[in-house]
Short mmCIF file of C-alpha atoms in Angstrom, two decimals:
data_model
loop_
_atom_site.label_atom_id
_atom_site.label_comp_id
_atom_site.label_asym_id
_atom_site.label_seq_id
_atom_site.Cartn_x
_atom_site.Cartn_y
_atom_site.Cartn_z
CA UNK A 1 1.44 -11.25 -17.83
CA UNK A 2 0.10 -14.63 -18.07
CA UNK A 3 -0.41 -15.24 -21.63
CA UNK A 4 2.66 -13.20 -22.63
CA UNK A 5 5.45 -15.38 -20.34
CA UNK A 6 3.93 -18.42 -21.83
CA UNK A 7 4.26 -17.98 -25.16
CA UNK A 8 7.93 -17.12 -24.69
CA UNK A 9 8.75 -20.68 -23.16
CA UNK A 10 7.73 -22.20 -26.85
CA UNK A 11 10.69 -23.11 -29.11
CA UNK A 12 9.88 -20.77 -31.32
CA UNK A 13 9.46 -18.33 -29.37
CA UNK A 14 13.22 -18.54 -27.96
CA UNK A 15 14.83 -19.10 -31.29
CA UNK A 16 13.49 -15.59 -31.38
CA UNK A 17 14.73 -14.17 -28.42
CA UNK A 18 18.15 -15.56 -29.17
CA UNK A 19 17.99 -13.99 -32.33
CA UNK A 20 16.89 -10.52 -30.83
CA UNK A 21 19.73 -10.74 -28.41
CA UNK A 22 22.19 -10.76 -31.49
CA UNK A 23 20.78 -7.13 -33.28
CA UNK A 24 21.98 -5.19 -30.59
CA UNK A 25 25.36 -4.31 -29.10
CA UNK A 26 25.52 -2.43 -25.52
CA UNK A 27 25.22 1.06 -25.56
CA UNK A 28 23.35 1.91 -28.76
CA UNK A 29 21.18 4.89 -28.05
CA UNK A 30 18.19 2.93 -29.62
CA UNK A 31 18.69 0.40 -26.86
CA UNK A 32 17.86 3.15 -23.95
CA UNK A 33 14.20 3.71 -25.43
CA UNK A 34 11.17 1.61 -26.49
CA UNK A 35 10.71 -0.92 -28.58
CA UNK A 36 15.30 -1.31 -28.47
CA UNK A 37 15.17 -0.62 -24.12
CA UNK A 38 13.05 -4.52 -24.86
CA UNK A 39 16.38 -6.24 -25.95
CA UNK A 40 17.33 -6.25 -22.66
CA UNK A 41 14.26 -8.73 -21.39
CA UNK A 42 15.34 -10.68 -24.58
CA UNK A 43 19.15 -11.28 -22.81
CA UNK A 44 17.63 -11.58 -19.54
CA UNK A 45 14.95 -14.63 -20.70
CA UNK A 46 17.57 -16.33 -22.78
CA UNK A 47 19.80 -16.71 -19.59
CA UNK A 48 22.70 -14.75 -20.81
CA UNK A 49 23.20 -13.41 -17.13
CA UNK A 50 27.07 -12.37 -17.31
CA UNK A 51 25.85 -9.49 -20.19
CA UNK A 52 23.32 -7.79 -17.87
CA UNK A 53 25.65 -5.51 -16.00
CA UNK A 54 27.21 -4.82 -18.99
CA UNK A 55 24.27 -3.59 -20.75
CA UNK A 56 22.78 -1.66 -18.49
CA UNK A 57 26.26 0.00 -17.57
CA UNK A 58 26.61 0.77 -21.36
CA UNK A 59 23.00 2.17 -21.39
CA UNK A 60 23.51 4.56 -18.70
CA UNK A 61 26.83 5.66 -20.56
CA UNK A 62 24.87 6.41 -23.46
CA UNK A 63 21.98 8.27 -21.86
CA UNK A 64 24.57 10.26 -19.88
CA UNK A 65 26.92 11.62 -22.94
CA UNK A 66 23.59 11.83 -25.68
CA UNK A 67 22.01 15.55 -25.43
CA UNK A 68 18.04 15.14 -24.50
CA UNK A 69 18.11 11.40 -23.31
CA UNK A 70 16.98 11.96 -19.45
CA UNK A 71 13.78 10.59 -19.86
CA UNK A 72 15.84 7.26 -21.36
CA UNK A 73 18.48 8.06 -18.21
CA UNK A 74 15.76 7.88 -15.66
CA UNK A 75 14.38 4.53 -16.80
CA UNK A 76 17.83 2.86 -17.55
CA UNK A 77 18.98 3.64 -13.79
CA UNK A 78 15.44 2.39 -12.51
CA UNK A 79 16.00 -0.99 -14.23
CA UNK A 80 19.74 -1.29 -13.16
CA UNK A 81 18.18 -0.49 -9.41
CA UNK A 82 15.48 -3.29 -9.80
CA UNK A 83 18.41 -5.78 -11.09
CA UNK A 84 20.61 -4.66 -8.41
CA UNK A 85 18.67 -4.83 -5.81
CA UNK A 86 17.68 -8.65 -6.49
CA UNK A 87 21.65 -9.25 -7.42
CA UNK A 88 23.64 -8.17 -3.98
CA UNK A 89 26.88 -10.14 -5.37
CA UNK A 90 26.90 -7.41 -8.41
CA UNK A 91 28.90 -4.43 -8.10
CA UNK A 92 26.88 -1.23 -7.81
CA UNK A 93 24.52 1.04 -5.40
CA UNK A 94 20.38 0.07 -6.14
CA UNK A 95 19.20 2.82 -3.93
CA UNK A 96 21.53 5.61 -5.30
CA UNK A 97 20.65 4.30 -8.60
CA UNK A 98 16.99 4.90 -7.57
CA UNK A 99 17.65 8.19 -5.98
CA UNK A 100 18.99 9.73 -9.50
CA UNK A 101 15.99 8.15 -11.42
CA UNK A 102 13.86 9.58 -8.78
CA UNK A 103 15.05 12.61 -8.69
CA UNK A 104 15.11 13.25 -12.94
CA UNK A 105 11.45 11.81 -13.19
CA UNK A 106 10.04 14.20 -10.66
CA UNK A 107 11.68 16.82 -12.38
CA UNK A 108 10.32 15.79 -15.48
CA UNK A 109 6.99 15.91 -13.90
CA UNK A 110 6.33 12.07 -14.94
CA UNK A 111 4.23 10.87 -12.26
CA UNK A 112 4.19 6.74 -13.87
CA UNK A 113 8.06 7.23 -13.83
CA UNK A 114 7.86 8.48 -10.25
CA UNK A 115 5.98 5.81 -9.23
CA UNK A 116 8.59 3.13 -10.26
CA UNK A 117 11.48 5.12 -9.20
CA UNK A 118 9.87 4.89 -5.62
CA UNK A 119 9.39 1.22 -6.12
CA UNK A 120 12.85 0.42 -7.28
CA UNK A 121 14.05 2.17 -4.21
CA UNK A 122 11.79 0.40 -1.95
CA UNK A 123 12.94 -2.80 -3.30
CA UNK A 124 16.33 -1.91 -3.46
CA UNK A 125 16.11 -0.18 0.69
CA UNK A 126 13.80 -3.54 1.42
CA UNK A 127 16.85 -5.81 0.11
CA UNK A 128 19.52 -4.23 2.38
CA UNK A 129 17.10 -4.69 5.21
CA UNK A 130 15.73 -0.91 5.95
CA UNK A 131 12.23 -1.97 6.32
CA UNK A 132 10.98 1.47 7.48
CA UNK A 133 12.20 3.28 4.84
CA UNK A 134 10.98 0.82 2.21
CA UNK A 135 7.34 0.88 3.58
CA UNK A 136 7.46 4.30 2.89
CA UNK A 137 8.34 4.18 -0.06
CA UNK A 138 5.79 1.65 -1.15
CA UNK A 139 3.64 4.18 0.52
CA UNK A 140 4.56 7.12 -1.67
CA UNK A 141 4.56 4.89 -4.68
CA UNK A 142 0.86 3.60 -3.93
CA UNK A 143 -0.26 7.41 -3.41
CA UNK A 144 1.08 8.20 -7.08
CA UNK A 145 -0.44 5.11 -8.61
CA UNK A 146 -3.35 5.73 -7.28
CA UNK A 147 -3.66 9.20 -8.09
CA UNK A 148 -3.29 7.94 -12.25
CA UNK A 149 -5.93 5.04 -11.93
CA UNK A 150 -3.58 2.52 -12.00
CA UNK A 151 -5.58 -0.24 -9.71
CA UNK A 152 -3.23 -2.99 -11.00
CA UNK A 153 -0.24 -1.53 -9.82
CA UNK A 154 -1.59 -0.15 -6.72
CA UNK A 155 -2.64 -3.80 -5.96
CA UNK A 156 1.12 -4.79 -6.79
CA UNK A 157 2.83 -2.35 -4.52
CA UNK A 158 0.61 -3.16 -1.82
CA UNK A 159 1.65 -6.57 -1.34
CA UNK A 160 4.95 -5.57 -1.74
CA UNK A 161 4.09 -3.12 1.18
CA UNK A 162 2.30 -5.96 3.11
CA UNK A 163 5.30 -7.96 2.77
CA UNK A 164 7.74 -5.59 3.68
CA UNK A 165 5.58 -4.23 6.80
CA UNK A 166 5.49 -8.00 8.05
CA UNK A 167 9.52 -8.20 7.88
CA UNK A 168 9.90 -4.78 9.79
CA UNK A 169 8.02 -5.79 12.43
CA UNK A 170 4.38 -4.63 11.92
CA UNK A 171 3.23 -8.25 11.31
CA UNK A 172 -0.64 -7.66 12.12
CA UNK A 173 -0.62 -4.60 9.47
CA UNK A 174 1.23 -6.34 6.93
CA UNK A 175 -1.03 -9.79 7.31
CA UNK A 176 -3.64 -7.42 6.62
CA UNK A 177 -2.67 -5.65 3.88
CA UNK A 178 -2.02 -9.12 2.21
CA UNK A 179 -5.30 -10.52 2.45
CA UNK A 180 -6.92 -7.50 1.24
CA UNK A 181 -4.72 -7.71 -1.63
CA UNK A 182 -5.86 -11.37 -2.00
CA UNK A 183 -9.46 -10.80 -1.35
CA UNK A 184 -9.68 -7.82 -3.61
CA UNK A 185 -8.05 -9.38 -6.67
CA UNK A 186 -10.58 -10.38 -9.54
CA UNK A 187 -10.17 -14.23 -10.23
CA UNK A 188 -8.24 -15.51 -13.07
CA UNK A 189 -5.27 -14.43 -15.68
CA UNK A 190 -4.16 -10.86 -15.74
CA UNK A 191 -3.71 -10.25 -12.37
CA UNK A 192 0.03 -9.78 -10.98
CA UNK A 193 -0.63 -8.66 -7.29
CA UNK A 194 -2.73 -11.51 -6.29
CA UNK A 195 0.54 -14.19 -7.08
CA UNK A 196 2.76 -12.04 -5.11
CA UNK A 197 0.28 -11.48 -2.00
CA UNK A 198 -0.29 -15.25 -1.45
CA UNK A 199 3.36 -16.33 -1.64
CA UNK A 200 4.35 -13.72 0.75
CA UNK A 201 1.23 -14.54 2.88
CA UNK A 202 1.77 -18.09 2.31
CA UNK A 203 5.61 -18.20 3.40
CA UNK A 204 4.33 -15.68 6.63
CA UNK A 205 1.48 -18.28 7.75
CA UNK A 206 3.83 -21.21 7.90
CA UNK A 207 6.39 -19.37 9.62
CA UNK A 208 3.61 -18.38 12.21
CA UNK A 209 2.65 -21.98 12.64
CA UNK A 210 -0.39 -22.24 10.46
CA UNK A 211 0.80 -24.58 7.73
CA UNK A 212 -2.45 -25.85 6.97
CA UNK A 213 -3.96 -22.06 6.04
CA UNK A 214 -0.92 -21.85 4.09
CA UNK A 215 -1.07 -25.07 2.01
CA UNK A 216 -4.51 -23.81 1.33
CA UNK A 217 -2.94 -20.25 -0.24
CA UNK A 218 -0.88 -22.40 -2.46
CA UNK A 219 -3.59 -24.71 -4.01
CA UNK A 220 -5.35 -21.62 -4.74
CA UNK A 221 -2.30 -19.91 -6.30
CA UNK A 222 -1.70 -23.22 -8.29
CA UNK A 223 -5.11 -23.24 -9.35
CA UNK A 224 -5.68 -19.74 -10.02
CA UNK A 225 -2.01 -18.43 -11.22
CA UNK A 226 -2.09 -19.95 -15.13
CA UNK A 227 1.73 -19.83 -15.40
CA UNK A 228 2.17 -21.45 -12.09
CA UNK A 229 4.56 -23.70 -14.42
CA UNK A 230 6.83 -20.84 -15.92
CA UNK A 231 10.05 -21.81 -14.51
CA UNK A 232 10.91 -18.86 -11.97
CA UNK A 233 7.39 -18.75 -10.74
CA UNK A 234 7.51 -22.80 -9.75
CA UNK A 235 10.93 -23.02 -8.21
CA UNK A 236 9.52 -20.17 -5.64
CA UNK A 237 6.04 -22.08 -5.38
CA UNK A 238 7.73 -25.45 -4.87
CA UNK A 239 10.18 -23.77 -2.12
CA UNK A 240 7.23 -22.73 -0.57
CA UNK A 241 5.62 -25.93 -0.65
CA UNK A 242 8.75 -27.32 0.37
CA UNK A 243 8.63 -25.28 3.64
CA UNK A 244 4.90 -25.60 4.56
CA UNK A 245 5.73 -29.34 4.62
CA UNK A 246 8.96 -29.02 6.74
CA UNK A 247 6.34 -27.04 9.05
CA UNK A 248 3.71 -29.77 9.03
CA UNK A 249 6.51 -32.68 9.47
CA UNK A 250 5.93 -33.79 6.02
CA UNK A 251 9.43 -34.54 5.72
CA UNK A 252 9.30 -37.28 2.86
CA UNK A 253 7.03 -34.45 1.07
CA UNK A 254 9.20 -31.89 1.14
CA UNK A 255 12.06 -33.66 -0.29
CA UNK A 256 10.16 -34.80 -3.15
CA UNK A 257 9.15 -30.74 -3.75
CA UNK A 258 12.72 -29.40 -2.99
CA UNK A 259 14.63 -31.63 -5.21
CA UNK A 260 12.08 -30.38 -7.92
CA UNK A 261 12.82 -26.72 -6.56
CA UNK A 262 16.25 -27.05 -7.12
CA UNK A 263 16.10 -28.40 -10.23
CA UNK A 264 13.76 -25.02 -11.34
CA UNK A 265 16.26 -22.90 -9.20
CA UNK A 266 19.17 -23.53 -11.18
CA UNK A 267 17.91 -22.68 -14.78
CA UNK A 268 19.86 -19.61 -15.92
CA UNK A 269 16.55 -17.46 -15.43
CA UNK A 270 15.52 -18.03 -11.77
CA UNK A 271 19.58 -17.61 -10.95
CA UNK A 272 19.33 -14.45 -12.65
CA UNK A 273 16.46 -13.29 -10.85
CA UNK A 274 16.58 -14.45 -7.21
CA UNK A 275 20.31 -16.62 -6.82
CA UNK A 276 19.50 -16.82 -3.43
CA UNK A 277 17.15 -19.78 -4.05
CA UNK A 278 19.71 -22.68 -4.28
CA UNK A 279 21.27 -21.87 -0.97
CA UNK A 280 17.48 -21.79 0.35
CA UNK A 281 16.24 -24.76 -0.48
CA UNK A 282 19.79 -26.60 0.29
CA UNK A 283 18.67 -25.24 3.87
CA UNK A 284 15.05 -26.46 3.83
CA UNK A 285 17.06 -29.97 2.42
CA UNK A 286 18.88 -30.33 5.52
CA UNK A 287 15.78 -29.74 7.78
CA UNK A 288 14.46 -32.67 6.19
CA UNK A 289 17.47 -35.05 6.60
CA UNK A 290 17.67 -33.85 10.41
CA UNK A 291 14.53 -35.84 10.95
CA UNK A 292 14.09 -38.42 8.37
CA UNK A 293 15.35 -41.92 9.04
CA UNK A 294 15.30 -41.22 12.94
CA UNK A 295 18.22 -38.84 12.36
CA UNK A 296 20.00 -41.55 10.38
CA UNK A 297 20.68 -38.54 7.46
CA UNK A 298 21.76 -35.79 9.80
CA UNK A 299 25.21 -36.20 8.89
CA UNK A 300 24.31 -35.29 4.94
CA UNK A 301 22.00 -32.17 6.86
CA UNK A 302 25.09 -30.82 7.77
CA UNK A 303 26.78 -31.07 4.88
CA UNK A 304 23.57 -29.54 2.62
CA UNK A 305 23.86 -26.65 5.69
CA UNK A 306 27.79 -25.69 5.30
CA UNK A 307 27.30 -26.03 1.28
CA UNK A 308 23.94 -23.92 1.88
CA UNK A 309 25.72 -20.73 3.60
CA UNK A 310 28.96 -21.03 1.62
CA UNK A 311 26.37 -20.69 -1.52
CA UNK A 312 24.66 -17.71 -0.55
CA UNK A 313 25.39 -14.38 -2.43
CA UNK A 314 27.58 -11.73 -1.05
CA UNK A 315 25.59 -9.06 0.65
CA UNK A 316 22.65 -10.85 0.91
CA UNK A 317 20.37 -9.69 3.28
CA UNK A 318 17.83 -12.58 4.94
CA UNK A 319 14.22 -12.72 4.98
CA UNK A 320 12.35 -13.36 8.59
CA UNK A 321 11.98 -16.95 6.74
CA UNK A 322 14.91 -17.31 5.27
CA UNK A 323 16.67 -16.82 8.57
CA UNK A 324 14.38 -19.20 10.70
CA UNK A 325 15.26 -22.08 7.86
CA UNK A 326 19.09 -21.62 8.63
CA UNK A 327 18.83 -21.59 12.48
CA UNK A 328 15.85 -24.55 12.40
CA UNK A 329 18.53 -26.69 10.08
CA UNK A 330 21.37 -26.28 12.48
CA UNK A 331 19.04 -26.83 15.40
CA UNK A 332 17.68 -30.26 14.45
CA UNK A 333 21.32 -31.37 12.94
CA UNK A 334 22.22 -30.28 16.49
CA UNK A 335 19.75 -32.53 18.33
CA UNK A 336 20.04 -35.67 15.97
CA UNK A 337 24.06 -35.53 16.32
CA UNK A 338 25.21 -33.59 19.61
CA UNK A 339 26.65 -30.82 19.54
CA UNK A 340 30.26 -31.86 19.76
CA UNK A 341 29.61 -34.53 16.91
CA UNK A 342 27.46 -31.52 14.85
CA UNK A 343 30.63 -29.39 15.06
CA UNK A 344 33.13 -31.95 14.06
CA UNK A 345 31.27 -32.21 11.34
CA UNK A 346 30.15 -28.77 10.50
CA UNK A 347 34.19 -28.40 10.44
CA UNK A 348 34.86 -31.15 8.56
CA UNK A 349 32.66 -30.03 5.68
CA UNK A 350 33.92 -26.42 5.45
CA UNK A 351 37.59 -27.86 5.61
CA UNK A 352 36.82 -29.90 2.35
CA UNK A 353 36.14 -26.78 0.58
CA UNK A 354 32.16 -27.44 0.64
CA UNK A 355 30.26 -29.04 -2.33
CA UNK A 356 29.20 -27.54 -5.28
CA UNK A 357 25.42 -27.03 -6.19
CA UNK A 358 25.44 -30.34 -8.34
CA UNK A 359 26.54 -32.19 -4.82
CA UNK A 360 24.90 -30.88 -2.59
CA UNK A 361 21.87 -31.54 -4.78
CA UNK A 362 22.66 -35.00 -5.06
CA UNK A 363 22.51 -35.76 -0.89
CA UNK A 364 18.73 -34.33 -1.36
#
C-alpha cells in the first residue's frame, strides 16, 4: 500500500489516471471485472466524486442483465456497500447491498469474497451505529481470513473489530484488541492494520484522558506509516493531532494542526472518502477559540459550531469522539459567553444561513 499510493500523487502519475478515467463509460461489462473493475479507483483518486454513484449503479445494471456475471455482481455490490457506507448523504442501502454480495459469494463457495462481503457489512452496520452486529461481523470475517492464511487482513479486520468493540461499549476488549494489533504488526512499509489500530487507539486514549500516551501513538505512526503525507491519510492524522492537543490544552497547537487539517480535508479525495471531516475539525476549531484569548474568540466558536453541524452529512451517524467534540465545543462557548449570550448567538448564526466551508475556515 505504501509504495503504490505514492507513486500515484506524482504528476505523471495523474495525467494517467485522468487519462484512464476517459477509456471507459459506465456500465461496460469489462468495467465489472479485473483489470476494467480498476477504472473505478482511477475516478475515485482523480476526485471526480459526482460519477461514483453513477458507476457503480451502471455496474450493477450490467452484472444483473449479462448471463454468468455473479461473481462480477457480488464484488460490484461489495464496493457500492464500502462507498455507501462511508457516504450516508448518497442514496442507497450499504447493508442490503452487503447482504446480496454475501449471500452470492457464499453460494459461490468463495471464501476471500465472503470475507469482504462480511466486512462491507460490518462497516456499513458499524456506520449506522449497530455496534453489536458489526463486531460480529468482523468476527465472522476474521474466522474466514484466517482460515485462508491471510495474516494481513486478519490484522486489518481486527482493528476494525477493536474499534468498533470500543464504540459499542466493550471499551477494555476493544483497547485490547488494538494494542495487540499494534504490538503484533512487523515494523515498516507494507503493513495496513498497524495505521488503522493506532489512529483508532490514538483518538480512544485522548478521549479517555491520556493525551500524552496518545501523542506518543502518533509520533510512532508518523514515523513508521511512510505515506503519513498522502493527503487522506494526513488530514485524519492532523485531526487527531488536533484533538490530542485540545485534550492537553494546547490550544495555540491545535489551531496551527486543524487549519492544516482542513486544508487536507477539503481536497476532492478525503471529501470523497470520509466528508464528515470538515464539519469535525470546524468542531475541534471552536474548542480552541472557547479558550484562547481568555474567551475573547468564543463568539467566532460559535459560529465555527452552527457552520460545523449545518455541514455534517445527512444520516451521519457519530463516533464516541466525534460526539464528545460537539458537546465539549458548545460547553466551553457556553462558559466563556453565558448561556443567554451563547444562544443569542447560536441563533444569530443559524438565522444568517451559516457560513460556507471557505468561512468558516477563515475564523480558524
Amino acid at each position: 500500500m505504501d509504495t503504490e499510493l505514492e507513486a500515484w500523487e506524482a504528476p505523471a502519475a495523474k495525467e494517467k489516471l485522468r487519462l484512464i478515467t476517459q477509456v471507459y463509460e459506465p456500465g461496460q461489462p469489462q468495467t465489472c471485472r479485473t483489470p476494467g473493475l480498476l477504472w473505478f479507483y482511477a475516478v475515485l483518486m482523480t476526485g471526480s466524486v459526482e460519477r461514483l454513484p453513477g458507476i457503480l449503479e451502471a455496474g450493477v445494471r450490467t452484472c444483473r442483465a449479462t448471463p454468468g456475471m455473479e461473481w462480477e455482481l457480488a464484488t460490484t455490490l461489495q464496493m457500492r456497500a464500502n462507498m455507501l457506507a462511508n457516504r450516508s448523504d448518497w442514496a442507497g442501502d450499504a447493508v442490503r447491498d452487503a447482504d446480496e454480495s454475501l449471500e452470492i459469494f457464499r453460494r459461490l463457495g468463495d471464501a476471500w469474497g465472503t470475507a469482504e462481503a462480511l466486512s462491507a457489512r460490518a462497516e456499513a452496520r458499524e456506520r449506522i451505529g449497530e455496534f453489536g452486529l458489526a463486531a460480529a461481523d468482523y468476527e465472522a470475517a476474521i474466522e474466514h481470513a484466517e482460515r485462508l492464511g491471510a495474516h494481513g487482513q486478519t490484522a486489518v479486520l481486527g482493528a476494525r473489530l477493536g474499534s468498533v468493540l470500543v464504540e459499542g461499549g466493550e471499551a477494555e476488549r476493544g483497547e485490547r484488541i488494538l494494542r495487540e494489533v499494534v504490538e503484533k504488526q512487523p515494523y515498516g512499509g507494507g503493513n495496513e492494520a498497524m495505521p488503522a489500530a493506532r489512529m483508532f487507539l490514538a483518538g480512544y486514549l485522548a478521549l479517555t484522558g491520556r493525551p500524552a500516551e496518545a501523542r506518543e501513538q502518533l509520533r510512532l505512526l508518523r514515523e513508521q506509516f511512510s505515506i503519513s503525507h498522502f493527503v487522506v491519510f494526513d488530514a485524519y492524522i492532523l485531526g487527531l493531532e488536533a484533538w490530542v492537543a485540545t485534550v492537553d490544552g494546547a490550544y495555540d497547537e491545535a489551531l496551527d494542526k486543524i487549519r492544516q487539517a482542513l486544508q487536507r480535508a477539503g481536497d476532492p479525495l478525503s471529501e470523497a472518502i470520509a466528508p464528515h471531516m470538515t464539519p469535525l475539525y470546524l468542531g475541534l476549531a471552536a474548542i480552541a477559540l472557547a479558550e484562547i484569548d481568555g474567551g475573547g474568540r468564543a463568539r467566532d466558536a460559535v459560529r465555527c459550531l452552527v457552520a460545523a453541524r449545518a455541514l455534517l452529512p445527512a444520516g451521519h451517524v457519530a463516533t464516541s469522539m466525534e460526539r464528545e467534540i460537539y458537546l465539549r465545543a458548545e460547553r466551553y462557548a457556553r462558559a466563556a459567553l453565558g448561556d443567554e449570550a451563547y444562544e443569542i448567538r447560536e441563533a444569530e448564526c443559524a438565522e444568517g444561513g451559516g457560513l460556507s466551508v471557505e468561512e468558516a475556515a477563515a475564523l480558524v
